[in-house]
Coordinates of C-alpha atoms in Angstrom, one line a residue:
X1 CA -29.9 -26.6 1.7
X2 CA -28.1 -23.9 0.6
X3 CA -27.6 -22.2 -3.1
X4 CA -25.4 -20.3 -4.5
X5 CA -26.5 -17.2 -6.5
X6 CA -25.0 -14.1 -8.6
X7 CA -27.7 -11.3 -7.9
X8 CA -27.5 -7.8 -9.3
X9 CA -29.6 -5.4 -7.4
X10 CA -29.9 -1.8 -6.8
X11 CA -27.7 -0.1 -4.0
X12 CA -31.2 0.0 -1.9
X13 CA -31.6 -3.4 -1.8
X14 CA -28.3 -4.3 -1.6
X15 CA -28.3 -2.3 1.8
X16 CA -31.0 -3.6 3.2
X17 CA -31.3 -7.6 4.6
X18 CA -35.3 -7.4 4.0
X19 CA -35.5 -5.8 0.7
X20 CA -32.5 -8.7 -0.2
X21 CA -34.0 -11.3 1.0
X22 CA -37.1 -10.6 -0.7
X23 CA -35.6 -9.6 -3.9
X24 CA -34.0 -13.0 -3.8
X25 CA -37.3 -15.3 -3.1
X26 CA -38.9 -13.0 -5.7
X27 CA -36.2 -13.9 -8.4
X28 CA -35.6 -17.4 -8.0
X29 CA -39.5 -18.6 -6.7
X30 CA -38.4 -19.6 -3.0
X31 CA -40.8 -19.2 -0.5
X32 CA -39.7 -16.6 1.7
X33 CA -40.0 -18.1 4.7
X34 CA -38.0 -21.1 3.3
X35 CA -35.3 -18.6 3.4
X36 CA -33.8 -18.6 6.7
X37 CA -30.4 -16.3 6.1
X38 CA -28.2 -14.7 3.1
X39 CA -24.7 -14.7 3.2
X40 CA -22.8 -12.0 1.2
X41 CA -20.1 -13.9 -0.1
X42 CA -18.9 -10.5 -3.0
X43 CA -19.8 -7.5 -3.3
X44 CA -19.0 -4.8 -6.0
X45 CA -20.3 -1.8 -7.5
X46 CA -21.6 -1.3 -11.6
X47 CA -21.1 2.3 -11.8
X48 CA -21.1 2.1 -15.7
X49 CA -24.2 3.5 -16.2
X50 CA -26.4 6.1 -14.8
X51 CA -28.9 3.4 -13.4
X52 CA -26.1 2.2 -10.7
X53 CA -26.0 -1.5 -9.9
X54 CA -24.6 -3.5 -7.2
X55 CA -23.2 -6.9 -8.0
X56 CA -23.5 -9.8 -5.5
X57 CA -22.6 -13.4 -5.2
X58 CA -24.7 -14.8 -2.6
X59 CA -25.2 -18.4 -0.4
X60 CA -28.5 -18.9 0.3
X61 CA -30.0 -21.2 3.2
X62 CA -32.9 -22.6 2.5
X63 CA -34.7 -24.7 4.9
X64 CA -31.5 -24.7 6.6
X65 CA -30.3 -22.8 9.7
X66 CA -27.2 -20.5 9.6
X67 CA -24.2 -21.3 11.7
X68 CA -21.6 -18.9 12.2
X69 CA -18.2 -20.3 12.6
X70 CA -15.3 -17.2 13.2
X71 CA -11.9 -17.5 11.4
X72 CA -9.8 -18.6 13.5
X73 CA -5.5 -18.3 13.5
X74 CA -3.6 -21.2 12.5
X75 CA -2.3 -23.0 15.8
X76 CA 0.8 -21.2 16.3
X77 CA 3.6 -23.3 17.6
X78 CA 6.0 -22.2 21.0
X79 CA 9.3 -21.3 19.0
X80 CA 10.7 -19.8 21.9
X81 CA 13.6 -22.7 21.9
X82 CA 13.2 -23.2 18.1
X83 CA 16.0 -22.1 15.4
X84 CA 16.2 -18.6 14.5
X85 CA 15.5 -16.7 11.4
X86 CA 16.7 -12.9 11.1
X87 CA 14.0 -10.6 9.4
X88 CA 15.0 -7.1 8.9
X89 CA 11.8 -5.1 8.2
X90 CA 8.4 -5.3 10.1
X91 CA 6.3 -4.1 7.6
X92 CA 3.9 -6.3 6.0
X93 CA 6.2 -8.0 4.2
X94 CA 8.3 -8.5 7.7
X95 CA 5.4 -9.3 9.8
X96 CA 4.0 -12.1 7.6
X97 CA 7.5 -13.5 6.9
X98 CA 7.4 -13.7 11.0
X99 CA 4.0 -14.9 11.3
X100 CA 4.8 -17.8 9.0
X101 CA 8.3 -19.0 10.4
X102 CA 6.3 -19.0 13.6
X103 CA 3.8 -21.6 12.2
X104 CA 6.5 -23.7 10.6
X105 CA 8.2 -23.6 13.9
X106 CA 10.5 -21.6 14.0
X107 CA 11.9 -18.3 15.8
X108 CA 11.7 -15.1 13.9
X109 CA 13.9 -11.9 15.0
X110 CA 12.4 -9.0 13.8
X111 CA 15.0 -5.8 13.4
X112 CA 12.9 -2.8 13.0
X113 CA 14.2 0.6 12.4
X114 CA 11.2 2.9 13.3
X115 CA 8.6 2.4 16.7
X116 CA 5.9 0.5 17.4
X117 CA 2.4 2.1 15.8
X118 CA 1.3 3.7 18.9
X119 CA 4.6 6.0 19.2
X120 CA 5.0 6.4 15.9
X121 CA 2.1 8.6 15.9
X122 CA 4.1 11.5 17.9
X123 CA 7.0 11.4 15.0
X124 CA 4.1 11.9 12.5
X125 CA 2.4 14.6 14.3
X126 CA 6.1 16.2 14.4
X127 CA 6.1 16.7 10.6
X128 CA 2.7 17.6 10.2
X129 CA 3.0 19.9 12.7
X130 CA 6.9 21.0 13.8
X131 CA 7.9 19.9 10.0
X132 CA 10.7 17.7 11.9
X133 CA 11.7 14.5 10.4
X134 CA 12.7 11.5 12.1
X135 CA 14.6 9.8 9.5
X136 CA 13.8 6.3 11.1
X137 CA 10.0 7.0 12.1
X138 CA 7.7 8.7 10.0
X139 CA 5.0 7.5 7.3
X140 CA 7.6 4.9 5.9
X141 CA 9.3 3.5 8.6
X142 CA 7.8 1.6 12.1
X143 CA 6.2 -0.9 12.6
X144 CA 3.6 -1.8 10.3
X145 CA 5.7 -0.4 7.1
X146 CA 4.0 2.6 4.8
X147 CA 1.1 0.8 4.7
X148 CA 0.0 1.3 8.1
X149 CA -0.6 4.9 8.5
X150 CA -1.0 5.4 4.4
X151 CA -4.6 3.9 3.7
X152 CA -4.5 0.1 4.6
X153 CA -5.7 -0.9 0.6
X154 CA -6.0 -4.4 0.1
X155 CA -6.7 -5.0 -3.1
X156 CA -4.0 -6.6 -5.0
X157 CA -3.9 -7.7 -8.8
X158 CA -1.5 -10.6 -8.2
X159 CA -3.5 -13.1 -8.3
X160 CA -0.8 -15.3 -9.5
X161 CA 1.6 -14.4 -6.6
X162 CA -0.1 -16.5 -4.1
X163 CA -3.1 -17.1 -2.0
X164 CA -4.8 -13.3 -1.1
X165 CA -7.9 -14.8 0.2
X166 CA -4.7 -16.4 3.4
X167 CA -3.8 -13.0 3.8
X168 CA -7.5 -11.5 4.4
X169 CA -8.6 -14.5 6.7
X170 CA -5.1 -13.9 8.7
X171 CA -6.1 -10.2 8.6
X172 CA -9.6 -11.1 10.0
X173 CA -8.5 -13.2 12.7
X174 CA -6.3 -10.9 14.1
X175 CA -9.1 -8.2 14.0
X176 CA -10.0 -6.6 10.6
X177 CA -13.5 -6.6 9.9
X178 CA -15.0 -10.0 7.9
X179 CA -16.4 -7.6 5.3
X180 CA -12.8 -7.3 3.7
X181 CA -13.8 -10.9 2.5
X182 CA -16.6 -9.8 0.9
X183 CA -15.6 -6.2 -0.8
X184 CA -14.2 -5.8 -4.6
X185 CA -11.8 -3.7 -3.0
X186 CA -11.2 -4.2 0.1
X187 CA -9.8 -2.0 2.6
X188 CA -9.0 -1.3 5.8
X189 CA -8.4 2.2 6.8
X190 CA -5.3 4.2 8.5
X191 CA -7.1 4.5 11.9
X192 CA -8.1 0.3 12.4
X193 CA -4.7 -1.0 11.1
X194 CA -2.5 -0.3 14.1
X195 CA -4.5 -2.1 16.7
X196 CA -4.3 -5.2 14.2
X197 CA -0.3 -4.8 13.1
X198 CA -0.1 -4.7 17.2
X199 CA -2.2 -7.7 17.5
X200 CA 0.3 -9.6 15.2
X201 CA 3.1 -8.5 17.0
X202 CA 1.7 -9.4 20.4
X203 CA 1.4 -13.1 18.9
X204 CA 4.8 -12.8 17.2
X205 CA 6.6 -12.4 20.7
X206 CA 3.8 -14.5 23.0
X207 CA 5.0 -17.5 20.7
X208 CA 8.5 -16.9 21.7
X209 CA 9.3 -14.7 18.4
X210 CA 11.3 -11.6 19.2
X211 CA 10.7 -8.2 17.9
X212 CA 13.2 -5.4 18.2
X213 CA 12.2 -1.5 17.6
X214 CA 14.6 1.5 17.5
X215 CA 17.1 -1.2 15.9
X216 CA 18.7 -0.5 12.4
X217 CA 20.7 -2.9 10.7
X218 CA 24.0 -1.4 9.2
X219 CA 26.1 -4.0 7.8
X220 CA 26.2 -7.2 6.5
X221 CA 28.8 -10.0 7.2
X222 CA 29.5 -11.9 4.2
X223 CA 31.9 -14.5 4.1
X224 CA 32.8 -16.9 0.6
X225 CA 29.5 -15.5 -0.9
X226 CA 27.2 -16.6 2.5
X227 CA 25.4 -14.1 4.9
X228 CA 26.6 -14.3 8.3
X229 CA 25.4 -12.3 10.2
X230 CA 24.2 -8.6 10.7
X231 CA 25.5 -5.4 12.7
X232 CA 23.6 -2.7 14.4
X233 CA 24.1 0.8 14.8
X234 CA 24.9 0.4 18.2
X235 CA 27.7 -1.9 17.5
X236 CA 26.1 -4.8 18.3
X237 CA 26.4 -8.2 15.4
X238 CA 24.2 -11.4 15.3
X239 CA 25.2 -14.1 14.0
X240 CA 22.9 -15.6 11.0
X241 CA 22.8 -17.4 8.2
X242 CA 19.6 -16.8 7.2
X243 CA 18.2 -12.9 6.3
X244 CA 14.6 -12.1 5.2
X245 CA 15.0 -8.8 3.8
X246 CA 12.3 -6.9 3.8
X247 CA 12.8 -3.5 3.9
X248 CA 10.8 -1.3 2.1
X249 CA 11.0 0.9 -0.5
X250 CA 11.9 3.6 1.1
X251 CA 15.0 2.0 2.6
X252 CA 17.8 3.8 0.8
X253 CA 20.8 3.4 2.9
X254 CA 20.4 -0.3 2.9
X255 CA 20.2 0.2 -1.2
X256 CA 23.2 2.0 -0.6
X257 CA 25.2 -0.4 1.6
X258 CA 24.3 -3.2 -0.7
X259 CA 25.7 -1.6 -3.8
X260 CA 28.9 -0.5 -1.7
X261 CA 29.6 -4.0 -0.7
X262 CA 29.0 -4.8 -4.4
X263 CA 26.0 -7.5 -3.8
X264 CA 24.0 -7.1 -7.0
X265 CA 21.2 -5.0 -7.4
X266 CA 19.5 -3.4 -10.3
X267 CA 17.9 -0.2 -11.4
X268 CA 14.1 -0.5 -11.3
X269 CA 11.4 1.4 -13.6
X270 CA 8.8 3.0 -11.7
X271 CA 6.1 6.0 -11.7
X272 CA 6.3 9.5 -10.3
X273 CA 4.4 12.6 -10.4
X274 CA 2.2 14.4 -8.3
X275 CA -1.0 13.9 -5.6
X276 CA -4.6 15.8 -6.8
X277 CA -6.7 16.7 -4.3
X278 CA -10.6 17.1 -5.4
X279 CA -13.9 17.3 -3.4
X280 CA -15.6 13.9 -3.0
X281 CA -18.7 15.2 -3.9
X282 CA -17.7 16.3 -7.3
X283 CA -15.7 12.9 -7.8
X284 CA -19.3 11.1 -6.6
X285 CA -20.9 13.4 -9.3
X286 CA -18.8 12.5 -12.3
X287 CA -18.7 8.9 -11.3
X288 CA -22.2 8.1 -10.1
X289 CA -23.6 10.4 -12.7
X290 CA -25.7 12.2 -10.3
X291 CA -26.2 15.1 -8.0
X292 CA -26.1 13.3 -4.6
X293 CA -24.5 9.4 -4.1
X294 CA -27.1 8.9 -1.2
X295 CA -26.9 6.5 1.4
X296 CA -26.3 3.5 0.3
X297 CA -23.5 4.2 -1.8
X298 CA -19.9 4.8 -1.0
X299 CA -17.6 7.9 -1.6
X300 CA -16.3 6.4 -5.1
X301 CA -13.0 6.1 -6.4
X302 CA -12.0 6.6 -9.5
X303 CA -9.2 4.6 -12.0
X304 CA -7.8 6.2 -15.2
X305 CA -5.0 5.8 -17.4
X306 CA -3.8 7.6 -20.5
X307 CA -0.9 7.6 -23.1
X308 CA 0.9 10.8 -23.7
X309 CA 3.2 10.6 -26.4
X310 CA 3.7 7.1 -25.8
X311 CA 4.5 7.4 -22.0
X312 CA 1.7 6.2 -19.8
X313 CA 0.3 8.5 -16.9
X314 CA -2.3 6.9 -14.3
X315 CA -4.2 7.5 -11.1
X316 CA -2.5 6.0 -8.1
X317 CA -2.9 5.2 -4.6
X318 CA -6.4 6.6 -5.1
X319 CA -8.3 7.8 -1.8
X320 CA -11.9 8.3 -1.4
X321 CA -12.9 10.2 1.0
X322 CA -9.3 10.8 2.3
X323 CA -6.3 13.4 3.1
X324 CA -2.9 13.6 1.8
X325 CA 0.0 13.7 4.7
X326 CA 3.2 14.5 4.4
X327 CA 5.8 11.4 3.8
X328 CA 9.5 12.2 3.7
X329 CA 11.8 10.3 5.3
X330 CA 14.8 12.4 5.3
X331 CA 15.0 15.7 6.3
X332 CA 15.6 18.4 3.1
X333 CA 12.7 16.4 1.3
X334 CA 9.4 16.5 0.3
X335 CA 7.1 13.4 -0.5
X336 CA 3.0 13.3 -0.5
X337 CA 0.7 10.0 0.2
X338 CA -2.7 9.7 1.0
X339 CA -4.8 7.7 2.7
X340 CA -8.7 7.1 4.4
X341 CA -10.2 6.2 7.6
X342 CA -12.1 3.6 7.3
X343 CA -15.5 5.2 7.0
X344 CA -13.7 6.9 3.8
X345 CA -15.9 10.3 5.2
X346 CA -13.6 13.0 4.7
X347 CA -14.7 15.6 2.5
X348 CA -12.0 15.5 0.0
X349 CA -10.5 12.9 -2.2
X350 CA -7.1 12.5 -3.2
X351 CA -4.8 10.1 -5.8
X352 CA -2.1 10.3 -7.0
X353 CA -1.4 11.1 -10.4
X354 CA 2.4 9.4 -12.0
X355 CA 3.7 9.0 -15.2
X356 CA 5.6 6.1 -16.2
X357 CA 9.4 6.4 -16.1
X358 CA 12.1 4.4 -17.9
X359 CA 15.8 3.6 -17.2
X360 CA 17.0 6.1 -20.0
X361 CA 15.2 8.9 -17.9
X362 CA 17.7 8.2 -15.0
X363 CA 20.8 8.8 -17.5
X364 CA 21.8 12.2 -15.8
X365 CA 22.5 10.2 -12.6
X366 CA 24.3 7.3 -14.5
X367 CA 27.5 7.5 -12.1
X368 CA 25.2 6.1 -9.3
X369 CA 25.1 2.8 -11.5
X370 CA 21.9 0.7 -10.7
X371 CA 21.2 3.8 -7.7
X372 CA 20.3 6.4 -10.7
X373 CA 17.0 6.2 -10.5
X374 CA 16.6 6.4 -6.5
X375 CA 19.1 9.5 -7.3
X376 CA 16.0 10.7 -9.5
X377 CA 13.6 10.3 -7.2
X378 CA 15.6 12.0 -4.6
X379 CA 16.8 14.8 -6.7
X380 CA 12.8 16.0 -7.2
X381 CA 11.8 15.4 -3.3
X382 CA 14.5 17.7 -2.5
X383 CA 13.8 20.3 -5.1
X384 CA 10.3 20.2 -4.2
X385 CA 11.5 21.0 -0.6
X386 CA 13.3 24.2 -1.8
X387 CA 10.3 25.7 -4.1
X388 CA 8.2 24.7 -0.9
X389 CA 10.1 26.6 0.7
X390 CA 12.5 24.7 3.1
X391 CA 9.5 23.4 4.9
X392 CA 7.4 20.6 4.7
X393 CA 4.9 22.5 2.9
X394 CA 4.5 21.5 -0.9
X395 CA 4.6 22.9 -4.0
X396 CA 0.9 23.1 -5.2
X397 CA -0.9 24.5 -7.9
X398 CA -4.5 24.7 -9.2
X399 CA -5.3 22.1 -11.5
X400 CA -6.5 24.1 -14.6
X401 CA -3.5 26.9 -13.8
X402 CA -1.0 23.6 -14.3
X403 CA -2.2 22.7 -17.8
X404 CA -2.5 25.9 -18.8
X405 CA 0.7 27.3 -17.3
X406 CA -0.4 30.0 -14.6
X407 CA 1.0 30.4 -11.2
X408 CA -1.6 30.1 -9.3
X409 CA -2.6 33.3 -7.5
X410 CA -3.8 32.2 -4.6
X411 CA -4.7 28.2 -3.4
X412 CA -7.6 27.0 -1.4
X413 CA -7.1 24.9 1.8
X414 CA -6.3 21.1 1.4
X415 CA -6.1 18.0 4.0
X416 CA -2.8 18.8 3.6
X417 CA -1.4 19.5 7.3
X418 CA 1.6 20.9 7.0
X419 CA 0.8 23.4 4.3
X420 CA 1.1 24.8 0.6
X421 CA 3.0 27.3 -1.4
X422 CA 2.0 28.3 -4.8
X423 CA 4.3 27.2 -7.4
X424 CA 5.1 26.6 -11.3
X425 CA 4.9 22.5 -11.3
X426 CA 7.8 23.3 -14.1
X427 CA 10.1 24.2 -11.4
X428 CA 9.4 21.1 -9.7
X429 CA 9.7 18.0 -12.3
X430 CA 12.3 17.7 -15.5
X431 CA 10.5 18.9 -18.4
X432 CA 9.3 15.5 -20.0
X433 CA 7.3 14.9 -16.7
X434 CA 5.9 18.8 -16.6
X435 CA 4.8 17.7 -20.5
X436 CA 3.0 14.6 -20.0
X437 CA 1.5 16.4 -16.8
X438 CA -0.3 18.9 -18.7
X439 CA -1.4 16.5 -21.7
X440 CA -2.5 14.2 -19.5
X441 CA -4.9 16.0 -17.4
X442 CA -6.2 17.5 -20.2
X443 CA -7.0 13.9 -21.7
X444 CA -8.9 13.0 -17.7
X445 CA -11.1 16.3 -18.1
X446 CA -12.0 14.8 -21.3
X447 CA -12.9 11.2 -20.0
X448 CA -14.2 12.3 -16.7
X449 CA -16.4 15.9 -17.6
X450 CA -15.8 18.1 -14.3
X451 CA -12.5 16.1 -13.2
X452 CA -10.5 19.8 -14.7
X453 CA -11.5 22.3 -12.6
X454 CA -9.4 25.1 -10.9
X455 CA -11.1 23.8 -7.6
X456 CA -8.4 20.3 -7.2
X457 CA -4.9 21.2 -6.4
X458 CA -1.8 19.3 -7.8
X459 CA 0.3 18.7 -4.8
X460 CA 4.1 17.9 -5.8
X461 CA 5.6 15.4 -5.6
X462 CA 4.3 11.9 -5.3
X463 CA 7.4 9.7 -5.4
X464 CA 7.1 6.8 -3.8
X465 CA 4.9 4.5 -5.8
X466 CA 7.5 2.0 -5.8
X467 CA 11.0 0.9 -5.3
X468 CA 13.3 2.6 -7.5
X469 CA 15.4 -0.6 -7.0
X470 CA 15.1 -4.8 -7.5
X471 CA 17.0 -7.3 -5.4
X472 CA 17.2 -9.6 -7.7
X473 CA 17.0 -13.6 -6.3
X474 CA 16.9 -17.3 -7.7
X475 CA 12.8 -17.8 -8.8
X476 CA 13.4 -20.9 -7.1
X477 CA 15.2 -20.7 -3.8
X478 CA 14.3 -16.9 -3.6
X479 CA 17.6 -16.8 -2.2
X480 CA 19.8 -13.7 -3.4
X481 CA 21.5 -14.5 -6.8
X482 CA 25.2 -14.2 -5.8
X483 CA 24.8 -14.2 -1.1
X484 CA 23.7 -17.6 0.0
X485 CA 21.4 -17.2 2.5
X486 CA 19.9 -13.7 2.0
X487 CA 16.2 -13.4 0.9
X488 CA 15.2 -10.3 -0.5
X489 CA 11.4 -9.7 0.2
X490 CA 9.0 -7.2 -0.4
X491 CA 8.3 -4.5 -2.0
X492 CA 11.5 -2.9 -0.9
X493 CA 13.1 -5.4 -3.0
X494 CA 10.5 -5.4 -6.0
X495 CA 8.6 -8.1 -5.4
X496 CA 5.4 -6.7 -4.3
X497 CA 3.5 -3.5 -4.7
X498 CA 1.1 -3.2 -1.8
X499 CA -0.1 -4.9 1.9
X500 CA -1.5 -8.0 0.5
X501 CA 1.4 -8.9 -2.2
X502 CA 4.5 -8.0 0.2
X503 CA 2.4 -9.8 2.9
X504 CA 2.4 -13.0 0.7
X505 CA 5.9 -12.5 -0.4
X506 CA 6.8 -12.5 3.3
X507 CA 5.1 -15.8 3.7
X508 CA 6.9 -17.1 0.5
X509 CA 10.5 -16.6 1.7
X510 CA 9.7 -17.5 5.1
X511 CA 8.8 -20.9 3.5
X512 CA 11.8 -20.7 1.2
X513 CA 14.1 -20.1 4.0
X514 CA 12.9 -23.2 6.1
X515 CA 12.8 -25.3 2.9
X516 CA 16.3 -24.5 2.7
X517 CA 17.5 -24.9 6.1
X518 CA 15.4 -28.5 6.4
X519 CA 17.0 -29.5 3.4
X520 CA 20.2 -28.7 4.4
X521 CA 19.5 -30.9 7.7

């Protein structure tokens, strides 16, 4: 028989299947031999107070055997003769959109601008170690979108969107590890992801799906308000009246060719500021409340918000046990992420640190239209690259120097590969963003004691939390508000703000799109 249970135990006991198991029979007066296995179904960590718990929902078999049955993939369909569906985008926005037309039967063709993971990996080793940028492969762009080689988080707070625990079970079958079922937050890590965004592609094309790398789309045919078709750089067109667009948010010159065709777009609020670099240790310190974490618990993360002046400012993107690497996607920028391995055991800790922006903060770019704010975005990047010094090296700045206004005189080594150079964050970021910068990280050294110390380093800037644009389409049909047949997806489009909700968002207008064309037949 088995029973369900909500258990909270120390991290010890948590670690160890004995010490569970025991714990367990103790607690709820089963004989222990009656017990013949424990199934973590969640897992999470009380941190609250200085006697840490860990929280866990358990099935227990009692006087029953355990049988362990793998996820396995939904039976995906030959589509190699089936009708075809454009998707321009293979990150996971694009992939899942693919994925899904696949299992409805039909024949996804993927455009992607940037390489397959495995070559990407020389671009990114360019600008971490050349500072060359290949404006169509880098951290943003290839397969796999930014997600890929930028952390692999899968923790998502849409809920509402659609059905995350799809997503991790896909995830799982193609390869991930069954404990993202079973984590709070769930993740990944830069160095797995590859092998399992390859996996999908491999069963993409071995259903008859078609991917195409090196390929970026540059026009759109439109004819009486309807998609038609697409053309590539090299001059080729296909014909289509169906587009999943799911570019990114990173994809300016699509943003751009959209608003020069006039097909409506809008400016989008989002967050920008800078990426901290601390020790783990100390982070494990101020959140753990204690000298050493131990074994059995993980490098901790850390969550904060704060209002300055009305304007909110907020850890990021956070990265236990992580680096920060070097993102730009167009040389004559700069732009920081970070990300972890999946063990999360580098030594440093990084997240970035934004503060909220509005659509009257874009009013010196107001001749761009609904493009201001991707103007304001790209304004900093590039001013950044010229106090950097024309490099890929940042701007940086010791945290206690920033609030308090110093140059710093001299800046330890960071993760960061391509390099620093000491700078006045004033010289970097408008004055309302220097402002709330200061104020705020005064108000985190109050909430976390030891977070202000001259030992992190502000790295500038940290840009691209999300897309500076929306797409906007029919909440119904998902179809593009004025170009029948065109599905903006994504996070690219606004729709989704991480791996899991521009993965369901892919699976959404895939569905939509089919719906549509079924309908129509």
């Amino acid at each position: 028989m088995q029973h369900e249970f909500t258990i909270q135990v120390s991290p010890e006991i948590a670690a160890n299947p004995e010490q569970l198991k025991n714990d367990v029979a103790r607690k709820n007066g089963i004989p222990i031999d009656d017990i013949k296995h424990i199934k973590i179904v969640k897992r999470s960590i009380d941190a609250r107070q200085r006697n840490i718990k860990v929280n866990l929902k358990l099935n227990v078999y009692v006087q029953e055997e355990y049988i362990y049955r793998p996820i396995e993939l939904p039976d995906y369909p030959d589509v190699s003769n089936a009708p075809e569906i454009v998707i321009i985008g293979a990150g996971p926005a694009g992939l899942f959109s693919a994925l899904q037309c696949v299992e409805l039967g039909y024949k996804p063709i993927v455009i992607e601008r940037g390489k397959d993971v495995r070559n990407r990996r020389r671009d990114l080793k360019a600008i971490n170690q050349d500072h060359i940028v290949n404006e169509d492969s880098n951290y943003c762009f290839g397969e796999g979108g930014a997600g890929t080689y930028s952390d692999g988080k899968l923790y998502t707070r849409s809920k509402k969107r659609g059905d995350v625990q799809r997503i991790l079970k896909l995830l799982v079958g193609f390869g991930a590890t069954d404990q993202i079922l079973v984590e709070a937050h769930p993740h990944i890590g830069t160095n797995k992801l590859p092998n399992i965004i390859a996996a999908i592609r491999e069963k993409i094309i071995a259903q008859g799906g078609e991917i195409h790398f090196e390929t970026r789309v540059t026009d759109f045919e439109i004819k009486s308000s309807k998609i038609h078709g697409v053309t590539l750089l090299n001059g080729d067109k296909i014909a289509t009246n169906r587009v999943i667009l799911a570019t990114g948010h990173s994809a300016r010159d699509i943003f751009e060719l959209l608003y020069h065709k006039n097909i409506e777009i809008e400016a989008k609020p989002f967050a920008l500021g800078v990426r901290v670099e601390h020790s783990q240790k100390l982070i494990d310190q101020i959140q753990y409340k204690c000298e050493d974490r131990g074994p059995y618990l993980p490098p901790s993360p850390y969550s904060i918000v704060k209002q300055v002046d009305g304007r909110g400012m907020y850890s990021f993107c956070m990265c236990p046990g992580g680096v920060i690497a070097a993102c730009a996607t167009s040389p004559g920028e700069v732009v920081t992420n970070g990300w972890s391995p999946s063990k999360r055991d580098q030594p440093t800790s990084n997240s970035g640190i934004v503060v909220e922006l509005r659509e009257e903060d874009f009013k010196p770019f107001s001749k761009y239209g609904p493009l201001a704010g991707m103007y304001f975005q790209k304004s900093i990047e590039q001013k950044a690259w010229s106090v950097g010094g024309e490099t890929q090296r940042v701007p940086a700045q010791r945290l206690i120097d920033l609030v308090e206004g110093r140059v710093s005189s001299d800046l330890p080594e960071t993760s960061y590969a391509p390099g620093l150079t000491s700078a006045d964050m004033g010289m970097v970021f408008p004055k309302f963003i220097h402002s709330t910068l200061k104020e705020g990280f005064k108000a985190f050294g109050d909430s976390m004691k030891g977070y202000l110390t001259n030992e992190a380093v502000v790295h500038a800037p940290e840009s691209r939390t999300s897309s500076p644009i929306r797409i906007p389409r029919d909440w119904q049909t998902l179809e593009h508000t004025q170009i029948k047949g065109l599905y903006p997806c994504g996070e690219g489009a606004g729709y989704a703000g991480g791996i899991i909700s521009a993965a369901i968002d892919g699976e959404k207008c895939a569905i939509a799109c089919v719906r549509s064309i079924e309908k129509k037949n």
